[in-house]
PDB file of C-alpha atoms in Angstrom:
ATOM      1  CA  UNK Y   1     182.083 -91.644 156.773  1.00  0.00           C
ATOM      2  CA  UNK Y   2     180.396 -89.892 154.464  1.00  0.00           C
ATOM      3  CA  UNK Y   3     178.929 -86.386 153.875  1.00  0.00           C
ATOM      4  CA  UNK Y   4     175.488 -85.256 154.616  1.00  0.00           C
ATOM      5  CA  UNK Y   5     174.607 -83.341 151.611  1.00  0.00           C
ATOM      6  CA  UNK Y   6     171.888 -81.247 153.703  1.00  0.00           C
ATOM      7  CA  UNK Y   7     174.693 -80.077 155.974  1.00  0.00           C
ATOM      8  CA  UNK Y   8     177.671 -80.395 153.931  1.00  0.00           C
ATOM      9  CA  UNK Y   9     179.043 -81.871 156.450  1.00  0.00           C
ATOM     10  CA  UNK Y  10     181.162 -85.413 157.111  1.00  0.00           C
ATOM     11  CA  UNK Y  11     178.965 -87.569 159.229  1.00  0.00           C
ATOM     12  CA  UNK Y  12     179.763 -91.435 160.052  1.00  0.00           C
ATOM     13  CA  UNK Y  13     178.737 -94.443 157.732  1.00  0.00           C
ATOM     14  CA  UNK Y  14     176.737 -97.531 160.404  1.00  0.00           C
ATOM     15  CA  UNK Y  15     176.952-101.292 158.543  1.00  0.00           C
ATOM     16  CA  UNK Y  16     175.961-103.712 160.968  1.00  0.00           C
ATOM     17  CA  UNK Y  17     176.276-107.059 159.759  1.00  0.00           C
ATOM     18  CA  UNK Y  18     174.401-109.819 161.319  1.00  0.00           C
ATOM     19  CA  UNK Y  19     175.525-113.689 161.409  1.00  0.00           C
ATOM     20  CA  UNK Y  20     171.632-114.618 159.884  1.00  0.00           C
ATOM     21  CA  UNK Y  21     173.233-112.336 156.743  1.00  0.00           C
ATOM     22  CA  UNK Y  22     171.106-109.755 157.716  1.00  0.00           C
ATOM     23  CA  UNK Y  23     172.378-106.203 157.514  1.00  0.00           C
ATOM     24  CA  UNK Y  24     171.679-102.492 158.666  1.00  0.00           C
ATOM     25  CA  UNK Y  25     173.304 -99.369 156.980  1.00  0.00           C
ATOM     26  CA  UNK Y  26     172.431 -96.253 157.869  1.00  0.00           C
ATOM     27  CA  UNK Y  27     174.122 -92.704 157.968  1.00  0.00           C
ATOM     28  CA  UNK Y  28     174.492 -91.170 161.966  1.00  0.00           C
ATOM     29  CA  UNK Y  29     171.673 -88.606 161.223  1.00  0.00           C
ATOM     30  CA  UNK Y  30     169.150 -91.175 159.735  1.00  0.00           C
ATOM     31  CA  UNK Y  31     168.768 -93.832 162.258  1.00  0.00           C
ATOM     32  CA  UNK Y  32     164.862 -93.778 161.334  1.00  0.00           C
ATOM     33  CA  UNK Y  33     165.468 -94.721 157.464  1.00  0.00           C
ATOM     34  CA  UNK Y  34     167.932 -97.780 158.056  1.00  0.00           C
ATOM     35  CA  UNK Y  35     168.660 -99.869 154.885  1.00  0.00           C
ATOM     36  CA  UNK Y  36     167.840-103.263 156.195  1.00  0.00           C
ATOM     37  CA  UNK Y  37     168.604-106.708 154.215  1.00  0.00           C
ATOM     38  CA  UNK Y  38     170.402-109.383 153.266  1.00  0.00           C
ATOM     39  CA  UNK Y  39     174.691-109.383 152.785  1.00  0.00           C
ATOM     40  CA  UNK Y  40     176.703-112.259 150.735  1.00  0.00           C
ATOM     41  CA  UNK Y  41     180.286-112.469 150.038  1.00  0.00           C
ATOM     42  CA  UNK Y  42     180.674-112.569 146.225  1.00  0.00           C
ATOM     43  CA  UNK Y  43     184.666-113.135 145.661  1.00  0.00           C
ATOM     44  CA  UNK Y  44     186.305-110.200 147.223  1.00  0.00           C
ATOM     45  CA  UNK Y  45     182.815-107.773 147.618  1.00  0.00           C
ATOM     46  CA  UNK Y  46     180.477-107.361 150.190  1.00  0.00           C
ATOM     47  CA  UNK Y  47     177.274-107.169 148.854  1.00  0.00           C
ATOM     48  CA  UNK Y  48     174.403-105.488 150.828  1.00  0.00           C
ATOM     49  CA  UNK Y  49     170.924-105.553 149.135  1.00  0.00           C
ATOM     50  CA  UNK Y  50     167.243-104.594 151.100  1.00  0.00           C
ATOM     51  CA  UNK Y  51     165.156-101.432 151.220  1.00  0.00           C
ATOM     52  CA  UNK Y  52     165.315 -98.419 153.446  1.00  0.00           C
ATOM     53  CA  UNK Y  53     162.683 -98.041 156.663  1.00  0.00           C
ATOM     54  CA  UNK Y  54     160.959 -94.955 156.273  1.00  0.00           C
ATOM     55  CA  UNK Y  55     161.209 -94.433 152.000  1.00  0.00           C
ATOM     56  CA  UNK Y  56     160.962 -98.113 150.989  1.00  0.00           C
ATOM     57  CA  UNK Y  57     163.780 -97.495 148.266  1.00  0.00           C
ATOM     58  CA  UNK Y  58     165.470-100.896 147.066  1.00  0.00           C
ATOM     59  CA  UNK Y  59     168.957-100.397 147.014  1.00  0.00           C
ATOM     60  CA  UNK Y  60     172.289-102.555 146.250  1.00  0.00           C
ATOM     61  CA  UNK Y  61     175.717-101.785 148.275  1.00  0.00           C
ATOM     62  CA  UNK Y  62     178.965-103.151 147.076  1.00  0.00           C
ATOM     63  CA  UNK Y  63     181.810-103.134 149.529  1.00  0.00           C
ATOM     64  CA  UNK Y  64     185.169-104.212 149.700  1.00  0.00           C
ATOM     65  CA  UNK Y  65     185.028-107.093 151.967  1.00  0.00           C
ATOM     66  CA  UNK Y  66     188.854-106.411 153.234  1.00  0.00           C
ATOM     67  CA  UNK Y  67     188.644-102.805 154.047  1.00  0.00           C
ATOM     68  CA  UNK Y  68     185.031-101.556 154.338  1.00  0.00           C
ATOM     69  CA  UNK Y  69     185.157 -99.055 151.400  1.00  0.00           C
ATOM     70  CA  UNK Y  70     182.025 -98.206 149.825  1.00  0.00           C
ATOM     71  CA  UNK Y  71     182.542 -99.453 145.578  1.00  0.00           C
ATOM     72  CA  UNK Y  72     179.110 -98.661 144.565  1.00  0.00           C
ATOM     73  CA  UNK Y  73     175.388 -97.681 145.291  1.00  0.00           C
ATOM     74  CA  UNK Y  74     172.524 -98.775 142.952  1.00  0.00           C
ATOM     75  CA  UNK Y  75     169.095 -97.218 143.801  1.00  0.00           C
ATOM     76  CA  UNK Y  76     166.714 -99.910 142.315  1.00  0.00           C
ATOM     77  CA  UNK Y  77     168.784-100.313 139.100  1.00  0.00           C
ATOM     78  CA  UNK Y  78     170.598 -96.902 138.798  1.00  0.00           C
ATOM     79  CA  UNK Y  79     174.010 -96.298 139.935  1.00  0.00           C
ATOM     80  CA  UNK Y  80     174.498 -93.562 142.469  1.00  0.00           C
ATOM     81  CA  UNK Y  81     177.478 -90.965 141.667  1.00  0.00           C
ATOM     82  CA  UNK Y  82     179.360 -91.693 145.019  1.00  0.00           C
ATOM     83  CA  UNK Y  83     181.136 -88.297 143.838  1.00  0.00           C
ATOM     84  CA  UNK Y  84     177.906 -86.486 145.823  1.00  0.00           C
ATOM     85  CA  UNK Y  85     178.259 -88.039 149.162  1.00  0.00           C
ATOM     86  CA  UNK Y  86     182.061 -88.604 149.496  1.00  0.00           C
ATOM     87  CA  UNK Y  87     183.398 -85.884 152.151  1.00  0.00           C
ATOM     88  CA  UNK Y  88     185.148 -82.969 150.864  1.00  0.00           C
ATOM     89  CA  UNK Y  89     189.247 -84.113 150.496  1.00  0.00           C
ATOM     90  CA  UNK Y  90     188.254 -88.091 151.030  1.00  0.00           C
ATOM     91  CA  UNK Y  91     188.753 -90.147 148.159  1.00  0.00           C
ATOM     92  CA  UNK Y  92     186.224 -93.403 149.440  1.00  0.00           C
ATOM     93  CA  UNK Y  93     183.608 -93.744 151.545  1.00  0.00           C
ATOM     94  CA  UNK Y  94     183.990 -95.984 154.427  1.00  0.00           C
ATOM     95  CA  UNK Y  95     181.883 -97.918 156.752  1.00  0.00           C
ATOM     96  CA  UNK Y  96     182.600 -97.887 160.638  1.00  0.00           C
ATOM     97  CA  UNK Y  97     181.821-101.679 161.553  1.00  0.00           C
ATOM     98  CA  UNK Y  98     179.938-102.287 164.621  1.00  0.00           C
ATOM     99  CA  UNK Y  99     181.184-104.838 166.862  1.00  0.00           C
TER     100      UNK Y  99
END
């Protein structure tokens, strides 16, 4: 999960990941601006790059393949402080995997 920083509050993380290596991310409250792209494995990261619906941002997840935490966000080629969006007494972000 992560936090919502409109509400402050904790909301869950969506990675769907598709067996064409096509992916959707997307936090719970913004199932109308899904990051949609392509995933590879790249040693022991899950990488997740495409652009989001509604804002058309290009952005780069890195993921650990093994447990689903969130390493690192790049919006086009600048990092994201994950410090902003990590819930208030969670040390990592983490995805829920859909089935």
């Amino acid at each position: 999960s992560m936090l919502n920083p409109g509400t402050n509050q904790s909301q869950p993380l969506n990675l769907e990941l598709k067996k064409d290596n096509q992916f959707t991310a997307y936090p719970q409250n913004e199932a109308n601006n899904k990051l949609q792209g392509t995933w590879k494995i790249d040693g022991t990261l899950l990488v997740c790059t495409g652009s989001t619906e509604g804002t058309r941002q290009k952005m780069t997840l890195k993921i650990d393949a093994k447990t689903f935490h969130l390493l690192s966000i790049d919006q086009d080629d600048t990092p994201l402080p994950l410090g902003q969006i990590t819930p208030p007494g969670a040390n990592k972000i983490n995805f829920r995997k859909k089935p």
